[in-house]
Each structure stands twice: as C-alpha cells, then as structure tokens.
XYZ file of C-alpha atoms in Angstrom:
780
model
C 71.316 227.865 168.489
C 70.037 231.140 167.063
C 72.730 232.008 164.564
C 71.177 234.923 162.655
C 73.955 237.166 163.948
C 76.340 235.187 161.765
C 75.167 237.076 158.670
C 76.759 240.304 159.813
C 79.732 238.628 161.478
C 80.564 236.733 158.283
C 80.146 239.650 155.899
C 83.805 240.601 156.094
C 85.011 237.159 155.084
C 82.506 236.816 152.255
C 83.817 240.107 150.884
C 87.149 238.363 150.319
C 85.375 236.208 147.727
C 87.711 233.849 145.997
C 86.195 234.453 142.587
C 83.775 237.064 141.351
C 80.256 235.841 140.712
C 79.365 235.164 137.133
C 77.862 238.124 135.360
C 74.591 237.160 133.628
C 75.086 237.126 129.882
C 72.533 238.109 127.287
C 71.416 235.456 124.848
C 73.094 235.684 121.418
C 71.137 237.594 118.807
C 70.165 236.081 115.487
C 72.112 238.794 113.648
C 75.422 237.626 115.041
C 75.238 234.048 113.793
C 77.276 232.862 110.845
C 76.098 232.865 107.266
C 75.917 229.102 107.453
C 73.469 229.225 110.341
C 71.166 231.423 108.269
C 70.931 228.581 105.733
C 70.790 225.827 108.316
C 67.505 224.190 109.187
C 66.845 221.738 112.034
C 64.396 219.923 109.753
C 66.923 218.926 107.104
C 68.615 215.539 107.341
C 71.621 215.354 109.646
C 74.837 214.919 107.684
C 78.330 214.698 109.129
C 80.062 217.942 108.132
C 83.694 218.093 107.072
C 86.036 218.951 109.918
C 87.366 222.470 109.251
C 91.041 223.222 108.738
C 92.577 225.399 111.445
C 95.911 227.116 111.935
C 96.563 226.042 115.517
C 96.274 222.312 114.895
C 98.271 221.456 118.015
C 95.434 222.758 120.201
C 92.866 220.415 118.663
C 92.262 217.242 120.706
C 88.997 216.200 119.057
C 86.949 217.235 116.006
C 84.823 219.332 118.393
C 87.811 221.613 118.900
C 88.336 222.233 115.197
C 84.753 223.444 114.795
C 85.137 225.760 117.801
C 88.624 226.992 116.888
C 87.695 227.747 113.271
C 85.204 230.345 114.443
C 87.644 231.788 116.968
C 90.367 232.178 114.367
C 87.923 233.802 111.943
C 87.223 236.384 114.656
C 90.920 236.914 115.394
C 90.759 235.205 118.793
C 92.774 232.473 120.446
C 91.465 229.891 122.934
C 92.214 230.262 126.615
C 95.021 228.416 128.328
C 94.232 225.023 129.789
C 92.700 225.043 133.267
C 94.937 223.720 136.005
C 94.396 220.109 137.021
C 92.629 220.860 140.319
C 90.179 223.236 138.646
C 89.499 220.700 135.920
C 88.701 217.782 138.203
C 86.392 219.965 140.324
C 84.631 221.182 137.170
C 84.326 217.761 135.574
C 83.172 216.039 138.773
C 80.525 218.660 139.443
C 79.331 218.470 135.827
C 79.332 214.680 135.514
C 78.327 213.729 139.067
C 76.796 216.803 140.639
C 79.207 216.326 143.561
C 82.597 217.623 144.666
C 85.749 215.535 144.209
C 87.554 214.441 147.362
C 90.978 215.912 148.200
C 92.442 212.448 147.612
C 90.918 212.262 144.119
C 92.228 215.758 143.376
C 95.735 214.885 144.543
C 95.819 211.652 142.547
C 94.777 213.449 139.344
C 97.144 216.378 139.840
C 100.059 213.989 140.402
C 99.160 211.649 137.531
C 101.851 212.379 134.938
C 100.677 209.797 132.406
C 99.434 211.019 129.002
C 96.107 209.303 129.713
C 95.402 211.146 132.983
C 92.365 212.983 131.646
C 91.044 209.868 129.923
C 91.314 207.851 133.119
C 89.526 210.564 135.088
C 86.687 210.892 132.590
C 86.245 207.128 132.282
C 86.057 206.873 136.083
C 83.414 209.599 136.214
C 81.320 207.961 133.505
C 81.583 204.523 135.129
C 80.240 205.705 138.482
C 76.604 205.385 139.536
C 76.777 209.105 140.317
C 76.768 209.755 136.553
C 73.338 208.147 136.242
C 72.025 210.123 139.198
C 73.265 213.368 137.673
C 71.884 212.708 134.181
C 68.613 211.395 135.587
C 68.018 214.660 137.421
C 68.249 216.516 134.124
C 65.947 214.075 132.370
C 63.420 214.156 135.217
C 63.266 217.932 134.751
C 62.056 217.283 131.204
C 59.719 214.483 132.245
C 57.995 216.844 134.771
C 58.717 214.234 137.429
C 57.001 214.451 140.795
C 55.871 212.040 143.502
C 52.401 213.595 143.639
C 49.581 214.527 141.285
C 49.289 218.256 141.865
C 46.010 220.179 141.871
C 44.207 220.872 145.140
C 44.541 217.441 146.744
C 48.055 216.742 145.438
C 47.698 213.009 146.061
C 50.832 210.924 146.539
C 51.905 208.696 143.661
C 53.662 205.928 145.604
C 54.958 204.139 142.467
C 56.704 207.022 140.718
C 60.101 206.325 142.258
C 60.251 203.214 140.066
C 60.318 205.425 136.974
C 62.983 207.628 138.570
C 65.119 204.545 139.261
C 64.546 203.327 135.710
C 66.011 206.589 134.389
C 69.043 206.403 136.708
C 69.747 202.823 135.669
C 69.273 203.617 131.970
C 72.004 206.263 132.050
C 74.324 204.131 134.165
C 73.907 201.185 131.777
C 74.407 203.519 128.791
C 71.145 202.294 127.337
C 71.039 203.495 123.706
C 69.076 206.724 123.635
C 66.935 205.336 120.791
C 65.877 202.421 123.022
C 65.402 204.866 125.919
C 62.882 206.777 123.778
C 61.052 203.665 122.622
C 60.625 202.282 126.133
C 59.261 205.534 127.510
C 56.801 206.155 124.693
C 55.695 202.601 123.911
C 57.422 200.138 126.237
C 54.150 198.371 127.028
C 53.510 197.769 123.317
C 57.007 196.880 122.176
C 58.080 194.752 125.148
C 54.871 193.753 126.987
C 56.692 191.046 128.955
C 59.401 193.403 130.227
C 58.594 194.997 133.558
C 61.401 197.500 133.013
C 59.913 198.658 129.701
C 56.467 199.018 131.259
C 57.869 201.041 134.171
C 59.516 203.298 131.561
C 56.085 204.455 130.381
C 55.922 206.378 133.662
C 57.386 209.103 131.431
C 53.919 209.562 129.912
C 52.107 208.909 133.200
C 53.719 211.788 135.091
C 51.138 214.405 134.084
C 49.589 216.607 136.797
C 46.229 215.031 137.527
C 42.996 216.080 139.169
C 41.328 212.999 140.619
C 38.247 215.096 141.491
C 37.553 216.155 137.912
C 33.856 215.763 137.213
C 34.286 215.821 133.429
C 36.063 212.636 132.391
C 35.861 213.373 128.671
C 37.646 216.663 129.249
C 40.162 214.900 131.522
C 40.958 212.464 128.711
C 41.536 215.365 126.365
C 43.757 217.155 128.897
C 45.881 214.053 129.496
C 46.326 213.493 125.758
C 47.251 217.157 125.369
C 49.900 216.812 128.079
C 51.451 213.766 126.400
C 51.417 215.400 122.963
C 53.095 218.565 124.208
C 55.568 216.531 126.276
C 56.784 214.528 123.286
C 57.046 217.624 121.097
C 58.983 219.628 123.682
C 61.203 216.902 125.148
C 62.379 214.977 122.098
C 61.972 217.590 119.379
C 62.318 220.986 121.131
C 59.180 222.080 119.343
C 56.505 224.261 120.902
C 53.808 222.131 119.344
C 51.238 223.131 121.998
C 50.587 226.450 120.236
C 48.879 224.573 117.406
C 46.209 223.103 119.665
C 44.138 226.282 119.445
C 45.212 227.677 116.058
C 47.674 227.097 113.251
C 51.159 227.662 114.683
C 52.015 231.310 114.045
C 55.794 230.782 113.876
C 56.321 227.227 112.618
C 54.403 225.584 109.797
C 52.323 223.242 111.945
C 48.561 223.360 111.442
C 45.892 222.746 114.013
C 44.919 219.598 112.114
C 48.498 218.311 112.331
C 48.512 218.904 116.091
C 45.479 216.678 116.555
C 46.906 214.091 114.176
C 49.878 213.927 116.541
C 47.531 213.724 119.521
C 45.765 210.789 117.871
C 48.777 208.574 118.677
C 47.613 208.737 122.328
C 43.851 208.382 121.736
C 43.621 204.925 123.288
C 46.207 205.275 126.053
C 45.240 204.637 129.667
C 47.333 204.154 132.809
C 47.133 201.470 135.460
C 48.687 202.620 138.755
C 47.983 199.250 140.378
C 49.837 196.887 138.075
C 51.260 194.128 140.306
C 54.987 193.525 140.355
C 56.125 190.527 138.364
C 56.754 187.580 140.640
C 60.380 187.297 141.645
C 61.239 190.902 140.732
C 60.739 192.378 144.199
C 63.654 194.515 145.334
C 64.852 194.725 148.925
C 62.727 197.878 149.246
C 59.665 195.942 148.065
C 60.328 193.041 150.407
C 60.665 195.393 153.357
C 57.430 197.138 152.370
C 55.572 193.839 152.082
C 56.885 192.725 155.457
C 55.785 195.923 157.208
C 52.475 196.002 155.354
C 51.708 192.417 156.337
C 52.355 193.209 160.008
C 50.086 196.264 159.829
C 47.309 194.391 158.052
C 47.453 191.548 160.557
C 47.297 193.949 163.506
C 44.374 195.895 162.058
C 42.382 193.273 160.153
C 39.493 193.169 162.637
C 39.129 196.948 162.715
C 39.281 197.234 158.950
C 36.775 194.403 158.508
C 34.287 196.202 160.779
C 34.811 199.442 158.854
C 34.208 197.673 155.565
C 31.026 196.107 156.892
C 29.694 199.572 157.787
C 30.664 201.069 154.410
C 29.127 198.132 152.548
C 25.711 199.139 153.867
C 25.936 202.474 152.017
C 28.374 201.590 149.245
C 25.864 201.181 146.429
C 24.028 204.394 147.315
C 27.291 206.275 147.839
C 28.785 205.136 144.549
C 25.582 206.042 142.693
C 25.623 209.474 144.348
C 29.175 210.193 143.217
C 28.609 208.790 139.742
C 25.722 211.218 139.359
C 28.024 214.107 140.196
C 29.865 213.692 136.872
C 28.909 215.966 133.991
C 26.453 214.943 131.276
C 28.842 213.433 128.726
C 30.585 211.396 131.433
C 27.289 210.179 132.930
C 26.123 209.084 129.492
C 28.985 206.579 129.442
C 28.871 205.646 133.147
C 25.169 204.709 133.184
C 25.208 202.985 129.787
C 25.083 199.144 129.779
C 28.572 197.737 129.280
C 27.496 195.865 126.164
C 26.747 199.193 124.472
C 30.028 200.923 125.362
C 31.932 202.699 122.615
C 35.724 202.987 122.715
C 35.348 206.374 124.451
C 32.890 204.894 126.955
C 35.478 202.223 127.846
C 38.064 204.901 128.639
C 35.593 206.950 130.702
C 34.565 203.946 132.763
C 38.154 202.845 133.261
C 39.061 206.292 134.509
C 36.011 206.453 136.763
C 36.957 203.166 138.352
C 40.654 204.077 138.621
C 39.989 207.204 140.702
C 37.173 205.733 142.789
C 38.062 204.971 146.400
C 36.516 204.228 149.777
C 37.213 207.832 150.755
C 34.195 208.867 148.716
C 32.002 206.311 150.474
C 33.255 207.509 153.858
C 32.429 211.087 152.855
C 28.970 210.013 151.724
C 28.320 208.269 155.040
C 29.465 211.330 156.959
C 27.413 213.787 154.926
C 24.208 211.758 155.037
C 24.649 211.406 158.803
C 25.581 215.003 159.708
C 23.730 217.124 157.130
C 20.109 216.850 158.241
C 18.763 219.136 155.515
C 19.981 216.809 152.739
C 17.315 215.036 150.718
C 19.170 211.747 151.256
C 19.771 212.293 154.990
C 19.424 208.918 156.711
C 18.938 208.792 160.507
C 20.286 205.227 160.502
C 23.608 206.562 159.237
C 24.103 208.710 162.349
C 24.910 205.706 164.511
C 26.916 204.071 161.722
C 29.023 207.200 161.404
C 29.692 207.246 165.145
C 30.780 203.612 165.015
C 32.969 204.279 162.005
C 34.648 207.251 163.714
C 35.356 205.156 166.811
C 36.933 202.469 164.635
C 38.976 205.123 162.818
C 40.333 206.374 166.142
C 41.310 202.794 167.036
C 42.968 202.327 163.639
C 44.998 205.510 164.063
C 46.743 203.976 167.075
C 48.480 201.610 164.650
C 49.818 204.361 162.360
C 53.394 203.676 163.414
C 53.067 200.146 162.042
C 51.954 201.425 158.636
C 54.618 201.481 155.880
C 55.910 205.057 155.537
C 56.915 204.686 151.868
C 56.821 202.271 148.976
C 54.104 200.196 147.352
C 53.394 196.773 145.924
C 52.524 198.102 142.460
C 53.998 199.793 139.436
C 52.460 202.345 137.087
C 52.310 201.561 133.391
C 50.640 202.736 130.210
C 48.383 200.300 128.390
C 45.544 200.331 125.877
C 41.975 199.266 126.566
C 41.478 197.800 123.076
C 43.641 196.984 120.066
C 41.449 198.121 117.175
C 38.420 200.004 118.497
C 40.142 203.320 119.225
C 38.356 206.504 120.379
C 38.134 209.076 117.611
C 40.386 212.134 117.722
C 38.819 215.357 116.468
C 40.200 218.739 115.593
C 38.813 221.067 118.271
C 37.596 224.536 117.411
C 39.891 226.915 119.279
C 41.242 223.913 121.203
C 37.945 223.668 123.116
C 37.108 220.050 123.823
C 33.329 220.655 123.695
C 33.605 221.829 120.052
C 34.818 218.881 117.952
C 35.259 219.265 114.215
C 36.614 216.706 111.720
C 38.032 213.367 112.912
C 41.704 212.706 112.119
C 44.089 209.750 112.092
C 47.669 209.633 113.433
C 50.252 211.484 111.354
C 53.567 213.323 111.753
C 53.577 217.063 110.916
C 55.003 217.758 107.461
C 57.482 220.263 108.915
C 59.179 217.384 110.764
C 59.318 215.202 107.677
C 55.890 213.597 107.945
C 54.317 212.318 104.729
C 50.689 211.878 105.641
C 49.154 209.200 107.813
C 51.508 206.709 109.435
C 51.389 202.951 108.887
C 50.305 201.348 112.165
C 50.269 197.645 113.046
C 47.998 196.674 115.952
C 49.062 193.925 118.340
C 46.789 191.519 120.154
C 46.527 193.941 123.088
C 47.245 197.368 121.682
C 46.553 199.667 118.759
C 50.276 199.993 117.980
C 49.921 203.744 117.576
C 52.560 204.706 120.151
C 54.922 202.108 118.676
C 54.770 203.885 115.327
C 55.449 207.222 117.012
C 58.324 205.851 119.106
C 59.987 204.270 116.086
C 59.787 207.535 114.137
C 61.151 209.543 117.074
C 64.102 207.171 117.506
C 64.873 206.674 113.827
C 68.448 207.344 112.714
C 66.987 209.548 109.973
C 64.886 211.716 112.285
C 66.179 215.253 111.710
C 65.448 216.567 115.194
C 65.902 213.952 117.912
C 69.698 213.558 117.835
C 70.263 217.292 117.337
C 67.989 218.190 120.238
C 69.620 215.799 122.694
C 73.184 216.658 121.626
C 72.308 220.318 122.123
C 70.975 219.598 125.632
C 74.197 217.820 126.603
C 76.302 220.660 125.201
C 74.248 223.146 127.264
C 74.922 221.046 130.360
C 78.664 221.592 130.002
C 78.828 225.067 128.463
C 75.779 226.670 130.120
C 74.206 227.569 126.758
C 73.222 225.293 123.932
C 74.627 225.599 120.441
C 71.011 226.466 119.758
C 70.670 228.813 122.750
C 66.926 228.257 123.032
C 67.220 224.602 124.038
C 63.421 224.360 124.289
C 62.720 225.761 120.824
C 64.414 224.776 117.570
C 61.690 226.562 115.600
C 61.569 229.964 113.958
C 60.761 231.661 117.256
C 63.942 230.206 118.733
C 67.474 231.450 118.153
C 69.771 230.332 115.383
C 72.645 227.991 116.249
C 75.959 229.663 116.994
C 77.853 226.792 115.362
C 75.511 224.656 113.234
C 78.327 222.504 111.827
C 79.394 221.578 115.352
C 75.829 220.633 116.272
C 75.505 218.416 113.218
C 78.876 216.853 113.994
C 77.723 215.967 117.513
C 74.342 214.695 116.307
C 75.784 212.547 113.516
C 78.469 211.083 115.826
C 75.776 210.369 118.418
C 73.811 208.276 115.926
C 76.928 206.626 114.454
C 77.971 205.564 117.964
C 74.710 203.682 118.451
C 73.043 206.548 120.343
C 75.544 206.075 123.186
C 75.024 208.829 125.746
C 78.316 208.121 127.515
C 80.345 208.396 124.299
C 78.735 211.775 123.621
C 79.655 213.000 127.095
C 83.151 211.540 126.838
C 83.928 213.357 123.598
C 82.926 216.692 125.142
C 84.704 216.101 128.465
C 87.979 215.244 126.742
C 87.933 218.153 124.295
C 90.382 221.044 124.495
C 87.347 223.328 124.463
C 86.151 221.886 127.759
C 89.642 222.063 129.273
C 89.963 225.840 128.879
C 90.384 228.123 131.873
C 87.546 230.418 132.877
C 89.700 233.436 133.736
C 88.383 236.652 132.234
C 90.217 237.942 129.149
C 89.729 241.561 128.180
C 90.228 241.014 124.456
C 87.640 238.214 124.384
C 85.094 240.179 126.416
C 85.466 243.058 123.962
C 85.293 240.997 120.759
C 82.735 238.416 121.944
C 80.890 239.761 125.007
C 78.374 236.911 124.975
C 81.113 234.260 124.748
C 79.411 232.540 121.822
C 82.794 231.538 120.409
C 83.857 229.870 123.680
C 87.327 231.376 123.807
C 86.836 231.374 127.595
C 85.266 228.552 129.561
C 81.930 229.830 130.991
C 81.557 229.971 134.745
C 78.289 228.660 136.115
C 76.326 228.809 139.344
C 75.681 225.353 140.749
C 72.151 224.010 140.539
C 69.928 223.733 143.601
C 70.453 220.016 144.147
C 74.199 220.230 143.502
C 74.583 222.861 146.217
C 72.730 220.699 148.755
C 74.393 217.439 147.707
C 77.885 218.926 147.658
C 77.418 220.363 151.142
C 76.330 216.939 152.365
C 79.217 215.281 150.531
C 81.756 217.741 151.935
C 80.432 217.304 155.466
C 80.835 213.537 155.254
C 77.124 213.026 155.921
C 75.962 212.006 152.438
C 74.430 208.527 152.430
C 75.458 206.975 149.133
C 72.546 204.651 148.376
C 71.069 204.320 144.913
C 67.330 204.081 144.330
C 64.332 203.165 146.386
C 61.215 205.013 147.535
C 61.483 208.771 147.949
C 62.536 210.088 151.351
C 61.374 212.886 153.660
C 64.246 214.837 155.233
C 63.510 217.569 157.783
C 62.371 220.882 156.419
C 63.231 222.553 159.704
C 65.588 221.389 162.433
C 63.663 218.847 164.496
C 64.101 217.343 167.914
C 61.670 214.495 168.396
C 61.450 213.066 164.900
C 58.471 210.914 165.701
C 56.401 213.988 166.449
C 57.870 216.173 163.728
C 55.640 217.281 160.895
C 56.177 220.155 158.507
C 52.965 221.285 156.877
C 52.334 222.583 153.380
C 48.745 223.740 153.186
C 46.689 220.743 154.180
C 49.392 218.243 153.229
C 51.673 216.897 155.952
C 55.325 216.116 155.338
C 56.106 213.515 157.948
C 59.865 213.405 158.468
C 61.538 210.023 157.914
C 62.414 208.352 161.194
C 65.496 206.781 159.646
C 68.190 209.494 159.799
C 69.925 207.960 156.786
C 67.014 209.302 154.730
C 67.835 212.835 155.845
C 71.180 212.673 154.078
C 70.292 211.026 150.776
C 70.980 212.799 147.489
C 68.392 215.381 146.468
C 67.148 213.257 143.573
C 65.665 210.896 146.172
C 63.867 213.615 148.165
C 60.094 213.390 147.787
C 58.861 215.883 145.180
C 55.434 217.213 146.093
C 54.061 219.537 143.470
C 52.379 221.808 146.000
C 55.350 221.911 148.386
C 58.819 222.607 146.956
C 61.612 221.497 149.289
C 62.569 224.794 151.005
C 66.358 224.321 151.154
C 66.607 224.027 147.373
C 63.639 226.210 146.451
C 65.606 229.474 146.529
C 68.107 228.170 143.963
C 65.778 227.828 140.969
C 64.899 224.123 140.903
C 62.766 222.684 138.115
C 59.025 223.285 138.068
C 57.577 219.748 138.044
C 54.279 220.843 136.505
C 55.764 221.260 133.018
C 58.763 220.007 131.049
C 61.650 222.102 132.397
C 64.353 222.604 129.785
C 66.956 224.836 131.395
C 67.493 225.914 134.976
C 67.135 229.615 135.636
C 70.001 231.353 137.419
C 68.847 234.152 139.691
C 70.634 235.992 142.458
C 68.406 236.901 145.401
C 68.876 237.718 149.105
C 66.871 234.593 149.967
C 69.690 232.402 148.691
C 72.212 233.830 151.132
C 69.661 233.877 153.936
C 68.731 230.244 153.285
C 72.317 229.054 153.578
C 73.216 231.327 156.487
C 70.118 230.899 158.617
C 69.035 227.328 157.912
C 69.637 225.244 161.017
C 69.988 222.204 158.771
C 72.787 223.805 156.746
C 74.447 224.905 159.982
C 74.351 221.300 161.213
C 76.166 220.261 158.027
C 78.767 222.955 158.703
C 79.331 221.503 162.165
C 79.884 218.090 160.588
C 82.252 219.560 157.983
C 84.219 221.340 160.734
C 84.537 218.053 162.597
C 85.702 216.294 159.449
C 88.330 218.978 158.770
C 89.753 218.834 162.304
C 89.857 215.023 162.251
C 91.678 214.967 158.904
C 93.973 217.979 159.342
C 94.891 217.643 163.004
C 95.400 220.516 165.463
C 97.390 222.815 163.151
C 95.381 225.916 162.243
C 97.129 226.312 158.888
C 96.475 222.664 158.037
C 92.800 223.061 158.960
C 92.403 226.139 156.763
C 94.089 224.361 153.873
C 91.865 221.321 154.316
C 88.661 223.402 154.206
C 89.753 224.887 150.900
C 90.854 221.534 149.502
C 87.452 220.024 150.258
C 85.310 222.915 149.017
C 87.429 224.583 146.328
C 90.064 221.996 145.307
C 92.915 224.379 146.146
C 94.837 226.077 148.955
C 93.880 229.547 150.194
C 95.983 232.390 148.840
C 98.146 234.435 151.182
C 95.495 237.167 151.343
C 92.717 234.684 151.956
C 94.641 232.869 154.676
C 95.216 236.172 156.481
C 91.508 237.010 156.236
C 90.563 233.574 157.559
C 92.855 233.919 160.580
C 91.534 237.391 161.306
C 87.978 236.077 161.136
C 88.818 233.289 163.609
C 90.363 235.724 166.064
C 87.474 238.192 165.898
C 84.857 235.462 166.040
C 86.379 233.985 169.206
C 86.139 237.380 170.882
C 82.519 237.753 169.776
C 81.606 234.277 171.054
C 83.308 234.776 174.412
C 81.336 237.965 174.920
C 78.072 236.236 174.107
C 78.888 233.218 176.282
C 79.611 235.553 179.183
C 75.962 236.642 179.225
C 74.928 233.055 179.937
C 72.338 233.137 177.146
C 74.393 231.924 174.206
C 74.587 228.292 173.126
C 77.907 227.353 171.531
C 77.772 225.249 168.336
C 80.836 223.012 168.151
C 82.177 220.609 165.511
C 80.434 217.263 165.252
C 82.129 213.874 165.251
C 85.488 214.874 166.738
C 87.726 211.866 167.348
C 90.254 213.611 169.598
C 89.017 216.113 172.187
C 92.361 216.484 173.966
C 93.259 220.171 174.442
C 89.750 220.955 173.210
C 88.749 224.641 173.277
C 84.977 224.948 172.764
C 85.115 228.667 171.974
C 87.835 228.293 169.339
C 86.001 225.261 167.942
C 82.742 227.223 167.750
C 84.535 230.010 165.892
C 85.926 227.426 163.472
C 82.384 226.125 162.807
C 81.349 229.695 161.961
C 84.326 230.025 159.629
C 83.484 226.790 157.819
C 79.836 227.839 157.571
C 80.851 231.190 156.092
C 83.373 229.828 153.609
C 80.802 227.301 152.392
C 78.506 230.223 151.592
C 80.970 231.991 149.303
C 80.774 232.310 145.523
C 83.731 229.982 145.190
C 81.585 227.166 146.532
C 78.370 228.067 144.720
C 80.063 228.348 141.297
C 82.088 226.012 139.190
C 84.886 227.530 137.130
C-alpha cells in the first residue's frame, strides 16, 4: 500500500498534540553554579557530605531530595506536585526498561493503595531482564559496540554478540561495578580460567579495525591509542586523547603522562578465534554447530578441491602479500623467529590474525588474469577457471550455511609476560617519531604518584591488572562520580556535571556537587551496586515530580538546573522502535544470542530479499521472529546504520558515545509516517486494540491511549479522534472507488463478524497517526 497521502490526512490529528514537544534547553553556564561548586574538584577524594537541613522536610523521601530541595529553597522555589500514578509508571518503565508498561500493569499500580506501591513497582522493574537490556544499551554506546570492524571492508565480527550478552547479564545480575570494570579491562589476567571474564575483554577489542592496513607497527599504535582514550573517556570522563599530540591545554596532563597510560596496553593482543570452553555451549552455539556440520559435510569435496588448487600457489601468494607491508613491518615479518623482539612478536601475531585464504584467491586471480604482471603464470589461468567453477558449485549450498553465530569467542591476551614492547613518547603524536621510552603510570592529576607497581603472571605482564585495580579502587576520585553522574543523566536528561563526557576544566561545573558526592559515596558504600543506585533515584521525591510547566520556575530557573520541574525527554531511537513493537504485540521477548537482520524495507519473498549498503549486503533473517527482536539485538554495521532508528540520533559506534543528541527534523516524521514496516506495526496494534476493546468505538479509542500514553483521551481529543475516523472513511471510500487503492486493515483480528473493511482501514490510519504524536515520542 502506498500510504504517503497519510501525511497530509493525519496533519489535523497531530495538531491536537497531547503534550507540547520539549523545548531544547541551553546547557547551564559556569557562572550560575553555587559557590561550593567553584571550590569543588573531581580529583579530590570522595567524601560523604552532610545531608542539608530543609524547611519542607515532609517532601523529602531520600537524602537525594534534601540536596535538591536545599537549592530550590535557597532560590525561593518549591518542588512540583507529584506526578499522577499513570504518568509515573510510564516514565519509570520507559526509563528502566526502554519499553511501555501494559494497561494491566498501569491499572494494578494505580489501584495499589499500599504505602509500598512505588517500592514494589521499582523492585519489579529492577528485577526484570529488561533492566539489563536497557542499561546494556547505554553501556554499549560507551564501549563503541558494533558487529563489524568499520573502514572500507567493514568485516563482520561474528563473536561480538557474546560481549553484548555479557553486559546484559552483568547488569541483570547486579555485578558490582568495580568487578565489571576489572573484567573488561583485565579479565584475561585476573581470571584466566573464567570464560565470562575473558569475553568481557571484548570491551577493549571493539575498536574500529582496518584488516588491510599495510603498516602493522602503526596499527599497533592506533589500537593502543583507541584503548587508552576509551578508558579515559568511559571510566573517568577525561578527554585524555588531547595529550597524545601535546601537553593537554585545559587539564594538567602531559604528553609523557599520556604515553605512560598507553604503556598499560603495550603488550595487549586479541584472539578472535579462541575456542569455547567445553561444556559452555549455549543453545545458539549448539544450533550453529549443527548447521555448520551439515554444511561442511555437504561441501567437503568441493572445499577440498579448492584447497588443493590454492595450495599450489599458497607459498607464493603469502610471500607476495607479506612483501606488500611497509618497511618496519617487513623487517619483523622476514626476520627469523629466534631473533624476534617483543614488538616483532606482536607484528607477526597481527599478520597471522588478519591473513586469510581470500588473499590467496585474489593472488591466483590476479596472476591468471593480469597478463602484464611480472609474476603472471599461464598455468594459473586453468587453475583459476577450475576454482571459479568450484565456487559456483559451492554457492548452491549457501542456504545450508549458518546465517549467524560462531564457534569462537574474542578475548584479550598477552604474547609474553615479561618481554614487553617499549612505549615511547611520540613527537606530535606521530608514530614514526619516537622519543623517550616510558613505563606505565597514572597521571598526577588523577592521583598518580609515579610508576605503578606491576606483578607479572605466568602468562601476562600484569599491566592491565594494575590499571583495572586502580580504576575500580574505592579511593579512586573519578570512577564512582563519573558513573553516578551518567545514571543521573539517564533519569534527568542532564548530568549533575552537565558535560557527562568531560569532568575537566573544559567541562562545566556541577550544578549540585554535594549531591554528586552523596551519590558517589553511597555507590561505593553499597558495594558498587548499580541496582541500589538506580533504586535510590527512582524512589526519590525528585523523580516523582510532575513535568507540567510552571511559569515561576521557568522565570527563575529557565534551564531547570534546580529540578523544580521534572524534565520532559524525547525517547531514544531504540526505545521508539521497541515501544512500537511492544505496543503492537509483535515484540519477541528473547534475551541474547547472535545479532539479527530485520528488514530494512518491506519485503515479500524473504529468501530473495537483500538490502544493500555500499558493497555490503544485509541479508534479511528468514526467521520472522528475528524481525521483531529488541533493537539491542539488531546487527550493528558501522558502515550501515539501521534506517528506522537512524533519524532519531542513535549512538555513533566508531567512538565512545556519552549522551544521545536530541534533534527535531522532518526525516523523523517522514520515517514513521512513510515506513512500510512501521505501518505494518500499526496494523498489528489496531488489531490488538480491537481484540482487547471489542466493537465499541469509545472503548477502542480509550484502549489506544491506554497502550500508548497510559491514560484516557480528553474530551477534546476524543472528539478530534472521532472526526478523524469519519473523514478518513470518506477519503478511503473515494480512493477505493477508483479501483486503484489497496486497503490496509488491522492484523490478527479474532472476530470478523460485522467487519467493515473501510472503517477498519480508517482505524489503522488513526492508530498510525496517534503513534506518531509527541505524546508517544516523549516521556513526561
């Protein structure tokens, strides 16, 4: 169905928006912070501040509220009234789960008269696996997670979903954040026998990577740079990367200190073909192994013949490609193994890790087809023809090949335990211009006191262990503050330090430094429990406030730094998609497993459907369940953002992404209105509403609002909805009369008695339009 005409037809209903869109707010200025914040430093030890005395003590439900209320009272303001129950459960469920609550959950909470109603709701939200999915999405933003390498080839990383699942499980298990840090930075060193801890090092392994790089020494330097910057930004909110080329111009971090920090990663390598520990295979792994075994059995003769052909040119082909590396790489590659230095070991490991038969195939092809080459070999012409014929035969078995998954995991490891490649200060950050060699150390600004004591193990240098233990120390001045600030920003749109990515001098001062130190100190005292941190915020009176605009607050505090009004917020890209799926009843609630490939466009014959991004094919999953999985499980290709969410400011997976942008563009409305996939979801939602509400028009309209907005339509809205239905039926009948219009009707209807396809099609259009309003796209 071509439904572009719906944009104009729906304009009238959208105009009756249920809430005004949030007005973008300017970031707070440094001048407006308190006198205390001017003295506050993120590098001083975290100490639990005294809870301030306030006049309106009855309003305070938690120490958080006293810190917030003290500032409000000093400014002559009062907090907002408490949000109604339905608004609160919608807000809290969207924030904690990234999904809408069901009408039944809303009704149960609204009717729960017990004093512990909010506690029971929050505990239920935190106990659900949806909490881990929601928090993992935020952490994966920071970890620059993707299922591919980026650069021009953008190769698939078939193991990365294991790291994603590790993160989901860590939040669901309430793994102490200190342990969470240690496993991701040095899990292979600290717990070498734990497969989970080794998978966790996928945090470091997620860097964009160019397998075709011809300078392996430079590649090593670039990977170490990525890991150094990642740790500084993610755990410490420090823009340490500036110091790679020069002494940091804002914060007191020297270029030497940057490379001392980089030295913690000097010996780190990554094995993307680490076998799974025996007996740890999941159902996904077992299914992959089963399918792979069937494919290998069916194709073993063809593949054996191909290998035999490639073996005749393998030595020459490998030598040819090894010679294509630059001078410093070739010096290591062609050196006898007995003479290898620590750097030579890394270069040769990397060379072997990226080598594949694809290069040998390319060599065979080129030496057969390019007759002007010096190494052209007439014998290879016939070999290439035979190989191509075998490749065509092999392609016939593509449907037997596993579409997703792997038999391996990716983990960090070290090539030696004592002989570590030297780390040098680089003139201007240029890797070809090394200066003095340096040893691992923590910058003095962060509390470092010179070189760090490091204890090698039998397999590893122990350098990352020392770094991980410092990062996760109870006395670290930054780590707890930075994470508490990120969680606060999740719930209140802005951090207490508004520049969540930068706690340094170039960042903004905290609006309430005592509150931040309270949260950070409580976080550590509670054993780094992430769920306890979330629970305290969710149950606070500050979080319970209504978001209705108040003139006196807007005048006195236009940037809402004092939080006398709860801040409205546009839903994130994945939350919009997932909530639409959830509302429509289509969401497949399965946790974990290999990433999936839903349709990018509406498709008919799935087996033939491919959506292309440059030279990379996105082959749609044949299993329709995959189409309706949560967005966190959708394959993330660095060169091909998923179009349905792309317009709503998703994270850029090429760098640590600290805070989602919120833009308002015509493409957002056009995506939701004109996407055939979104329209299909609207048909399913219309069917769900009719099934649950019955034939009554008023009941159907109420049910749509209950599902999407957690409330009934107002009198004005109900009148507008009925008018829209009447006008839309007339418009559809006129189009149907031409014989060229295809009616889109609700999906999944259980009772088609007295069924009117025109009225039903109009109802689909109404549902589609209401789901595109600000009241759906915002949480209040």
